[in-house]
CSV table of C-alpha atoms and ligand atoms in Angstrom, one decimal:
chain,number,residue,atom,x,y,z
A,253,UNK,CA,-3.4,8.0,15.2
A,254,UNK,CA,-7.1,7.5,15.3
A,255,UNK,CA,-9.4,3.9,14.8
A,256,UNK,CA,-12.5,4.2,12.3
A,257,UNK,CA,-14.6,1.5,12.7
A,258,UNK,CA,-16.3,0.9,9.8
A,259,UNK,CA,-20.0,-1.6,10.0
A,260,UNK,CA,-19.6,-2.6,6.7
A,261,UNK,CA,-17.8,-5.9,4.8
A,262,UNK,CA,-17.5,-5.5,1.3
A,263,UNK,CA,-15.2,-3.7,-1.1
A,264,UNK,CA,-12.3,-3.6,1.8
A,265,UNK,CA,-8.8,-2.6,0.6
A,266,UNK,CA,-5.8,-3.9,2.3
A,267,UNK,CA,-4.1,-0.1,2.3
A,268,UNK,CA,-4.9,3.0,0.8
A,269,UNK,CA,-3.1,6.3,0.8
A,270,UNK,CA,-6.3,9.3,2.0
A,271,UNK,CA,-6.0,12.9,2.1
A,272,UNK,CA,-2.1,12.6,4.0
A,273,UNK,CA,-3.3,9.7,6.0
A,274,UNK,CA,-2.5,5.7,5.6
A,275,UNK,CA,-5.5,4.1,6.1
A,276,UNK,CA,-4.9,0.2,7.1
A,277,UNK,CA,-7.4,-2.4,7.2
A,278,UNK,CA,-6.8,-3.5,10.6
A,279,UNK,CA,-5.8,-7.3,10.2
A,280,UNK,CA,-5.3,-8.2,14.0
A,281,UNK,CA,-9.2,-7.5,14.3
A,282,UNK,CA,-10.3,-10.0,11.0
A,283,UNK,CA,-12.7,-11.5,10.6
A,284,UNK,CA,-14.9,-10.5,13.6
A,285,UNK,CA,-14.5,-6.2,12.6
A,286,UNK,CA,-13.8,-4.4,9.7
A,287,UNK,CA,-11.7,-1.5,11.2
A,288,UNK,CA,-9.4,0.7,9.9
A,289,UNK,CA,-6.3,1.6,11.5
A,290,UNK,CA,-5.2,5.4,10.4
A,291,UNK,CA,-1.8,6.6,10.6
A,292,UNK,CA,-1.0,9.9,10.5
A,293,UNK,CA,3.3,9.6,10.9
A,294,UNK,CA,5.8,7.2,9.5
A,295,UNK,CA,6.0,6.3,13.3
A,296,UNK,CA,2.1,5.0,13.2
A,297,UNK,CA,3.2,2.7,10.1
A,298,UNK,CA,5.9,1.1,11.4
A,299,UNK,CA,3.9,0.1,14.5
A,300,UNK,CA,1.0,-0.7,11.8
A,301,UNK,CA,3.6,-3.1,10.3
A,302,UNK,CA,5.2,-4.6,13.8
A,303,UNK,CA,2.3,-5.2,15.4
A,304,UNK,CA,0.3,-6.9,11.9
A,305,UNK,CA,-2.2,-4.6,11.3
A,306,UNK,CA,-1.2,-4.7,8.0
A,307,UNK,CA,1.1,-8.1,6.8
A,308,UNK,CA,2.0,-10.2,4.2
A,309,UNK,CA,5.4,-9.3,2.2
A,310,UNK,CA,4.0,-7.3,-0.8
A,311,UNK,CA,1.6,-5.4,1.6
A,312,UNK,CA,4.6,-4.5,4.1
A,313,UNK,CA,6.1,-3.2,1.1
A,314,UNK,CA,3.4,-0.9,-0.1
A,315,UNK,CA,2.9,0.5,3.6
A,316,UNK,CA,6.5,0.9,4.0
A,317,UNK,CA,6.8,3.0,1.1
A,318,UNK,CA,3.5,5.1,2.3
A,319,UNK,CA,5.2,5.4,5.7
A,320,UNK,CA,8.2,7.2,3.7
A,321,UNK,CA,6.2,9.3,2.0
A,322,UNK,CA,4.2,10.4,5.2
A,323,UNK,CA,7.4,11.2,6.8
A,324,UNK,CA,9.0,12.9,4.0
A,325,UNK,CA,6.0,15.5,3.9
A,326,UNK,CA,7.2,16.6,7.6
A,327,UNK,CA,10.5,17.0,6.7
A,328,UNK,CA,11.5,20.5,7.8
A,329,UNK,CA,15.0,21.1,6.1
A,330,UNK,CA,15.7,23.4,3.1
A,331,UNK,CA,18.2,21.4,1.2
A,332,UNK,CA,18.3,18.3,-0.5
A,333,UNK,CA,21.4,17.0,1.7
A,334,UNK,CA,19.0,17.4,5.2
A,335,UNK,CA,15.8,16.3,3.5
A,336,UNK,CA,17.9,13.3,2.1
A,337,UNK,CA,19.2,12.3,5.8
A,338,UNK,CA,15.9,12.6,7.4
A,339,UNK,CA,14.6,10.4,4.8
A,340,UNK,CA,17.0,7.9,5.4
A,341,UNK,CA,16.3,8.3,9.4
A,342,UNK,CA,12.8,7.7,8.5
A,343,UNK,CA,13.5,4.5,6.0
A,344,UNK,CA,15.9,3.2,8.9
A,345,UNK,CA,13.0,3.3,11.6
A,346,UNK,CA,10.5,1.3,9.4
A,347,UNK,CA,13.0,-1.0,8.3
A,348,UNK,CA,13.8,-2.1,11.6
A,349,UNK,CA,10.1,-3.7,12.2
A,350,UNK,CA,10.1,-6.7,10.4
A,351,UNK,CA,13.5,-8.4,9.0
A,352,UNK,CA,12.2,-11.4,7.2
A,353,UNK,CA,9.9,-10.0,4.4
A,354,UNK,CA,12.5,-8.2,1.7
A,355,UNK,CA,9.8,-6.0,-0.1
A,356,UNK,CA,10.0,-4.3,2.9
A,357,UNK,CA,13.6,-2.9,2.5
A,358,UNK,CA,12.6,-2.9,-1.7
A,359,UNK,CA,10.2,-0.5,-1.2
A,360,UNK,CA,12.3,1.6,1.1
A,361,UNK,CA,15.3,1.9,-1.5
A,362,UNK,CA,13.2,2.6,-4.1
A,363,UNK,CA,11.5,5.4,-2.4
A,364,UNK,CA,15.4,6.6,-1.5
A,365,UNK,CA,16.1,5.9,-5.2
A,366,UNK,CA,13.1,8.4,-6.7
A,367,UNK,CA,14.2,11.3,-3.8
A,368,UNK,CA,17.9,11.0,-5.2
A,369,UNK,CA,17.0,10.9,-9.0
A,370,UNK,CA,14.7,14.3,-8.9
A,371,UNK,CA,17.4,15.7,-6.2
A,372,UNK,CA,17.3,19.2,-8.5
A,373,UNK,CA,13.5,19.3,-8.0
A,374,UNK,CA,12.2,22.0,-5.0
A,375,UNK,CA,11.7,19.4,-2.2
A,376,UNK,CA,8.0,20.6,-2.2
A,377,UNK,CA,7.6,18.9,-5.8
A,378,UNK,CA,10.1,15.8,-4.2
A,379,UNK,CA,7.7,15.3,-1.5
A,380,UNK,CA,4.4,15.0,-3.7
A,381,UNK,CA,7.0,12.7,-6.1
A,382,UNK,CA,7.2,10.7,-3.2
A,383,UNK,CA,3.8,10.3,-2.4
A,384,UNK,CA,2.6,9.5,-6.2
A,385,UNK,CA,5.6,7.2,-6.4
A,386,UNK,CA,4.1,4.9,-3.4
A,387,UNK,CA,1.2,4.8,-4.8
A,388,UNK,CA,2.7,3.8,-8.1
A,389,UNK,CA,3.7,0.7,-6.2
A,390,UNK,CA,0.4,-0.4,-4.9
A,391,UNK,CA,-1.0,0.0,-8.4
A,392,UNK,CA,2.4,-2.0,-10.0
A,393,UNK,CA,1.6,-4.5,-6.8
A,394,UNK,CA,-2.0,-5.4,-7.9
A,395,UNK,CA,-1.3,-5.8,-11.9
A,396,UNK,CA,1.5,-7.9,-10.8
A,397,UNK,CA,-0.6,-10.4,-8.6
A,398,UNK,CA,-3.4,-9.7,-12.0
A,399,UNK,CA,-0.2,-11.8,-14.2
A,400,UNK,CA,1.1,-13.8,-11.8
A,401,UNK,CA,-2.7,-15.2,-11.8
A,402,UNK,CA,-2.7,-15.1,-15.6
A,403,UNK,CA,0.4,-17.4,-15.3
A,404,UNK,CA,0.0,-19.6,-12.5
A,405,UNK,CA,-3.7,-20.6,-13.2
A,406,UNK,CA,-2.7,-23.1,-15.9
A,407,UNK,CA,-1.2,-25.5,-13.5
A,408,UNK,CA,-4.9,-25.6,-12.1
A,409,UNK,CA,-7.0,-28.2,-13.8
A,410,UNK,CA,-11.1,-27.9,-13.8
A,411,UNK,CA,-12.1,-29.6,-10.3
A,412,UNK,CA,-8.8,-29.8,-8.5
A,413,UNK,CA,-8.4,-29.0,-4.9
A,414,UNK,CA,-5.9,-26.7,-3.6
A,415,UNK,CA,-3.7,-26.6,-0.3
A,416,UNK,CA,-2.5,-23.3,1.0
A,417,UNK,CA,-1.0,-22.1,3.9
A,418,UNK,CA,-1.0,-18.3,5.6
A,419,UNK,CA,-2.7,-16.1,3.8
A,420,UNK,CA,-1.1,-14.6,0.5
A,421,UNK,CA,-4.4,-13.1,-1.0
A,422,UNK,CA,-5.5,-9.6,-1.2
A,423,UNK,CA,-5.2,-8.8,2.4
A,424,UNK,CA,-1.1,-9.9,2.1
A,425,UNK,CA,-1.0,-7.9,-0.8
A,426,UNK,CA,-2.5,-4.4,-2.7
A,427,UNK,CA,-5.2,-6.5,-3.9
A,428,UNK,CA,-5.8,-9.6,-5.6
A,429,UNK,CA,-3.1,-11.8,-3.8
A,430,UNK,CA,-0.6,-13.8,-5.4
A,431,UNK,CA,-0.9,-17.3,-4.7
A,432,UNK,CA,-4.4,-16.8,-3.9
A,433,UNK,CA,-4.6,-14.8,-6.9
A,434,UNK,CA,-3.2,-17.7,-8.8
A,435,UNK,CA,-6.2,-19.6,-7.5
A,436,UNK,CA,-9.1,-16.3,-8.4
A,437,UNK,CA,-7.4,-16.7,-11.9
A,438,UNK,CA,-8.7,-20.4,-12.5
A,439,UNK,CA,-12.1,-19.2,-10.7
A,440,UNK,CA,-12.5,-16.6,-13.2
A,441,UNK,CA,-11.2,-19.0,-16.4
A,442,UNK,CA,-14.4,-21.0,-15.1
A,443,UNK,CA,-12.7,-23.7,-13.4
A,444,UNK,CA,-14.3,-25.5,-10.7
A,445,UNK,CA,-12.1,-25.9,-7.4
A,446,UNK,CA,-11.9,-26.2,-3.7
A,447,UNK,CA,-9.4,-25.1,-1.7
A,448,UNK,CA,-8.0,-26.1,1.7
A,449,UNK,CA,-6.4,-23.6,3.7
A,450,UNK,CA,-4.5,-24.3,6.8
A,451,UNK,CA,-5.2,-22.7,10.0
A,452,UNK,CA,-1.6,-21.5,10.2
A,453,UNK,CA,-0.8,-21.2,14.3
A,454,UNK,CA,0.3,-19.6,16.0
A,455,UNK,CA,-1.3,-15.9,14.1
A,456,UNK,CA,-4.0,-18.1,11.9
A,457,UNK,CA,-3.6,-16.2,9.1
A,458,UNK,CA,-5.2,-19.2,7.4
A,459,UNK,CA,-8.5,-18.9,9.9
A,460,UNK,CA,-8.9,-15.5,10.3
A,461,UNK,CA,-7.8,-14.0,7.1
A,462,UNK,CA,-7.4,-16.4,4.1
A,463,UNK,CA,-11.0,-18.2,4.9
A,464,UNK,CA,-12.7,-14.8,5.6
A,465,UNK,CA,-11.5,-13.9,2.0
A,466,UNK,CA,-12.2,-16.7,-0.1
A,467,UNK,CA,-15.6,-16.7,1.7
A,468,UNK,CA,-16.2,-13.1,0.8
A,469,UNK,CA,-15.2,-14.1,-2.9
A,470,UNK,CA,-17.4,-17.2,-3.0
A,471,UNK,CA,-14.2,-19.5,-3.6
A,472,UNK,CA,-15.5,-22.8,-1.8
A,473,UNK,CA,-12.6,-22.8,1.1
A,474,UNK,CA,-12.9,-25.4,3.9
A,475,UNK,CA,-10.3,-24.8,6.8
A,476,UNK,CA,-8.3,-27.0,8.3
A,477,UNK,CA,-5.7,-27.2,11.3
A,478,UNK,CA,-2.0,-27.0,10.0
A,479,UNK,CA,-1.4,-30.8,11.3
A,480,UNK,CA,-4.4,-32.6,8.9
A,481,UNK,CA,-2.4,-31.4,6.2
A,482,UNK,CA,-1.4,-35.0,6.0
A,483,UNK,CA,-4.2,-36.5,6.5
A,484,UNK,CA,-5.9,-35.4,3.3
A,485,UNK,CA,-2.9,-35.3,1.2
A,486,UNK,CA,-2.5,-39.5,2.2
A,487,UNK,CA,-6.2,-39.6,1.0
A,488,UNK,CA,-5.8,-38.2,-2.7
A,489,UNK,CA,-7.8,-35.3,-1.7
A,490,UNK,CA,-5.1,-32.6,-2.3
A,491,UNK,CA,-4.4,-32.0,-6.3
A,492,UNK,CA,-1.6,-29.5,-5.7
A,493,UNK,CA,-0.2,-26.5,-3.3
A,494,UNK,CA,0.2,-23.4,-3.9
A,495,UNK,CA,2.0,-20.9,-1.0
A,496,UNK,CA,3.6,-17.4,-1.3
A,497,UNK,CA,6.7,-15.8,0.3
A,498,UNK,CA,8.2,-13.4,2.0
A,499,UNK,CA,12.0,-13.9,0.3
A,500,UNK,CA,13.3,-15.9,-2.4
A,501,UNK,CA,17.6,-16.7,-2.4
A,502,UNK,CA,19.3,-16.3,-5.9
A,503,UNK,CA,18.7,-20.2,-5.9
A,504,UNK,CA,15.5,-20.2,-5.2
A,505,UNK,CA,15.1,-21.1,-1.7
A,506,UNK,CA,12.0,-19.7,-0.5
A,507,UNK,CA,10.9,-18.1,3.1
A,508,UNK,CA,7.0,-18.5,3.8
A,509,UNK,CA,5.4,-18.2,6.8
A,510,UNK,CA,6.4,-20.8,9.6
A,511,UNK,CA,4.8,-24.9,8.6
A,512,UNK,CA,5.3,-24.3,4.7
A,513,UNK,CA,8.5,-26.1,4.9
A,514,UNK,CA,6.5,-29.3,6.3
A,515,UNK,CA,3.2,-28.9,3.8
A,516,UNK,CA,6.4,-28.7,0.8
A,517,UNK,CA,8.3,-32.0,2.5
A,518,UNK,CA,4.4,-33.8,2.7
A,519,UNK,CA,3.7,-32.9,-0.6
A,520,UNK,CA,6.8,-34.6,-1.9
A,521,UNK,CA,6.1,-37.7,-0.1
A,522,UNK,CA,2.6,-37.9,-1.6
A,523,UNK,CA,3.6,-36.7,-5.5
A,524,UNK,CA,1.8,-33.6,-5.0
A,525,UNK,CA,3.3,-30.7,-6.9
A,526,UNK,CA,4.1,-27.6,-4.2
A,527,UNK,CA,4.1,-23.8,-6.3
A,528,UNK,CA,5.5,-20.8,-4.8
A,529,UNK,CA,4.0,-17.4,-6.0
A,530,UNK,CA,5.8,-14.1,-5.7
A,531,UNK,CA,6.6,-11.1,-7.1
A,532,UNK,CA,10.2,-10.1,-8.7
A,533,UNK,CA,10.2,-7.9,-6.0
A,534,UNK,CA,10.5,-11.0,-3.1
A,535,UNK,CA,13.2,-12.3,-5.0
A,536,UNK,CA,16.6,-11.2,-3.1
A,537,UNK,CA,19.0,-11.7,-5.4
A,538,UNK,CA,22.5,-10.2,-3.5
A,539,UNK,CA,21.9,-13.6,-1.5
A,540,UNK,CA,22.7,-17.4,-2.7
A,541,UNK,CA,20.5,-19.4,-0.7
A,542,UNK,CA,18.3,-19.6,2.2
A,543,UNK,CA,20.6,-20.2,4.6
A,544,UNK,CA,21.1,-16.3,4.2
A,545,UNK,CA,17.7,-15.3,5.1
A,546,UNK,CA,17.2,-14.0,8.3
A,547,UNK,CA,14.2,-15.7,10.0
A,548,UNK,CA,11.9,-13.4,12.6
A,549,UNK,CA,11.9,-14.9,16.5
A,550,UNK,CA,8.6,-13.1,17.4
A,551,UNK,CA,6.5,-12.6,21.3
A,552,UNK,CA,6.0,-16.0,22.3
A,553,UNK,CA,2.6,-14.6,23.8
A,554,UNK,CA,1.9,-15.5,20.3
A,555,UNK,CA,2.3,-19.2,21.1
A,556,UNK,CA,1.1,-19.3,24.8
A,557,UNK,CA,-2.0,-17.3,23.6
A,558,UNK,CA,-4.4,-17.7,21.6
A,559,UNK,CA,-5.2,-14.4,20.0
A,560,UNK,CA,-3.0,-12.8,22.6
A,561,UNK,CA,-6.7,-13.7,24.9
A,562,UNK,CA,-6.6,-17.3,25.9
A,563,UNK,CA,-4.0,-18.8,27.9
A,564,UNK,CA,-3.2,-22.4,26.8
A,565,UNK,CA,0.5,-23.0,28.3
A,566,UNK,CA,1.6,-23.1,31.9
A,567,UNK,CA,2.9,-20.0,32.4
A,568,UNK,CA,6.9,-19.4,31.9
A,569,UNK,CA,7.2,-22.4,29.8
A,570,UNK,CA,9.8,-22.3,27.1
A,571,UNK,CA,8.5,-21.0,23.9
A,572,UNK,CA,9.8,-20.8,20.4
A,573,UNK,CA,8.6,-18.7,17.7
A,574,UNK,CA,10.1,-17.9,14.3
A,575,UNK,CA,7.7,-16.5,12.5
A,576,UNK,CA,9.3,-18.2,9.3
A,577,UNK,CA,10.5,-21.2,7.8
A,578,UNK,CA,12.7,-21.9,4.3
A,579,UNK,CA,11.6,-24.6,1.8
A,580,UNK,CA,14.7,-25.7,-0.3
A,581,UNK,CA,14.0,-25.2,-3.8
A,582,UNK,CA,14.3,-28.8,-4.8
A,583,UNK,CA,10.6,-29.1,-3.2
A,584,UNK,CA,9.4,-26.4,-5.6
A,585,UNK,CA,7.7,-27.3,-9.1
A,586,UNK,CA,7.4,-24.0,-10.2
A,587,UNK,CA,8.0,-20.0,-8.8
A,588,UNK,CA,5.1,-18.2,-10.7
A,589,UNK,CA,5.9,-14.4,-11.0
A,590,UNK,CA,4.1,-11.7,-12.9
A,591,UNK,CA,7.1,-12.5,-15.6
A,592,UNK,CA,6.1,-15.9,-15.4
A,593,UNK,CA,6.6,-19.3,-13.9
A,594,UNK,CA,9.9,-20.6,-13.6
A,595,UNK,CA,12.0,-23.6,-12.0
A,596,UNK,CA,13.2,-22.7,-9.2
A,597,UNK,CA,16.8,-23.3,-10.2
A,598,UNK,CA,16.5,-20.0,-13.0
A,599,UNK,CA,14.8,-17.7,-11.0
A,600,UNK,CA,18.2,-15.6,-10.7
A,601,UNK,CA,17.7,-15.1,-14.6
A,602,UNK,CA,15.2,-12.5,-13.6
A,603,UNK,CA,17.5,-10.3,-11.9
A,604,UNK,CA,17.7,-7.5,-14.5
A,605,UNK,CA,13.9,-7.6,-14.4
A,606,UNK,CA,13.5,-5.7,-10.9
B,163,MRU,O1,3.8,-12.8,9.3
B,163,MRU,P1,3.0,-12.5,8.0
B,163,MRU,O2,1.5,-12.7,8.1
B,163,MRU,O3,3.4,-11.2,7.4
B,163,MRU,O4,3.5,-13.6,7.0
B,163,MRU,C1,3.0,-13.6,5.7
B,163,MRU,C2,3.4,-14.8,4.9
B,163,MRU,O5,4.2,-15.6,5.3
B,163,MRU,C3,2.8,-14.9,3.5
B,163,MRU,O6,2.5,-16.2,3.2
B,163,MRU,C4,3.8,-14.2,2.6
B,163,MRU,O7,4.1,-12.9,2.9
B,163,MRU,C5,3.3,-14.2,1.2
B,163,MRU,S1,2.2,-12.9,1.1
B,163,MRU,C6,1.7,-12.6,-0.5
């Protein structure tokens, strides 16, 4: 594995697959560098995924399937049977680096799915199956977050000002972003709007990454700390939220990053309508509720650090970090997918759809 630094800040992509390398934008180093993170074995993007360089459920899906087809190319058996186990030796290791997000272990089945189905094929041809076949999900990823936007942006009106939390734009995504690409959908229908984005502690995906985006698409974005959420909901300054998530129950319970359940539970208090948006592919449907999802504990470094730098807890204190937290559906107006925007209560209707 080798780091590129790169000078420049424009026309970034979140992950691309280069001449038999996985180039990651590095996300741990936003917004102060623009650095790409290369990996060069399956191993590199798992720890690409573990450690964040690349987050954000549909992203850890794309990079997941990428990692597959990077390993698959180094398979050394001669028959189907061995390539098939290494494969799933491969899909095993990547799987096991983040539990919450379930494109993750989408993406790895489907990759396990396309190896079975062209099992007759030399593996040479199965291998460069693979690879075309990962990219065919970063391209399905970006016209997904292209509909979702289509059909999310009418529940943005001309001069309304939007609360988000984490980041679920481009950089969480192959490009685009899906609730953030709900919100570049209005921008581009020529509506006017602001949007607030939460610092979201303790990674600040909302400081470092969602305000460095909508800054770099000129989408007026003013940043706030997670706990003045309140503050400008209670003064009529908020118009409606929109979040994404990392896993959707059959009943639509939704997973987002950790503080979306209490922006959803202040939203009701004020009358505020809260949106989820997320592709089919978030939705788990073999589960039939939240309760089900299982919820990352992460470093707690993350919480006694800033930035894994500054220190600001006496040392050995207690810590608690999941990394996630599940908003009941009854707090949801509306899931907007790429099929379109539904109550949360019929979201399981979509289950042929995957
Ligand atoms: O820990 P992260 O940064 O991977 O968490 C990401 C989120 O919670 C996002 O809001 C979610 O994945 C939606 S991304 C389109």
């Amino acid at each position: 594995m080798s780091i590129v630094s790169l000078k420049i800040k424009a026309m970034v992509s979140t992950i691309e697959w280069r001449n038999g390398v996985v180039s990651m934008l590095d996300q741990t180093r936003l917004p102060l560098e623009v650095t790409y993170f290369e990996c060069k074995t399956y191993q590199d993007v798992a720890k690409g995924i573990k450690e964040l360089v690349i987050r954000g459920a549909p992203a850890i899906g794309i990079a997941a399937a990428m990692g597959v087809a990077l390993g698959a190319r180094d398979i050394n058996s001669q028959d189907f049977t061995g390539f098939y186990n290494e494969m799933e030796k491969i899909s095993k290791h990547i799987g096991a680096t983040r539990p919450t997000a379930v494109n993750l272990f989408w993406a790895l089945e489907r990759m396990k799915k396309v190896a079975a189905a062209n099992k007759e094929k030399p593996l040479s041809v199965i291998k460069e199956i693979l690879v075309e076949e990962s990219n065919r999900i970063l391209i399905e990823d970006i016209e997904a977050n292209k509909a979702m936007g289509r059909h999310g942006a009418q529940f943005i009106k001309d001069g309304n000002t939007i609360l988000t939390h984490c980041n679920a734009g481009a950089l969480a995504t192959g490009g685009y972003g899906t609730a953030l690409g709900v919100i570049r959908a209005a921008k581009e229908e020529g509506k006017e709007i602001k949007v607030y984005a939460d610092e979201t502690r303790p990674v600040l995906q909302g400081a470092r990454l969602t305000a460095w985006e909508l800054m770099e698409d000129g989408i007026n974005v003013t940043l706030i700390t997670d706990n003045m959420a309140g503050y400008f909901m209670k003064k009529g300054m908020i118009n409606l939220c929109i979040v994404g998530a990392d896993r959707i129950a059959r009943n639509g319970d939704a997973a987002n990053k950790i503080g979306t359940y209490s922006v959803a539970v202040l939203a009701r208090e004020h009358g505020i309508p809260f949106y989820v948006a997320a592709p089919v592919s978030t939705i788990d449907f073999t589960i039939p509720s939240g309760e089900h999802i299982p919820i990352e504990e992460r470093n707690p470094a993350e919480v006694s650090h800033i930035c894994g730098k500054i220190q600001v807890a006496p040392a050995k204190v207690n810590i608690a970090n999941p990394a996630f937290d599940v908003t009941p559906a009854e707090y949801i107006a509306a899931i907007i997918t790429e099929k379109g925007a539904f109550k949360p209560k019929d979201i399981w209707r979509l289950q042929d759809k995957v």
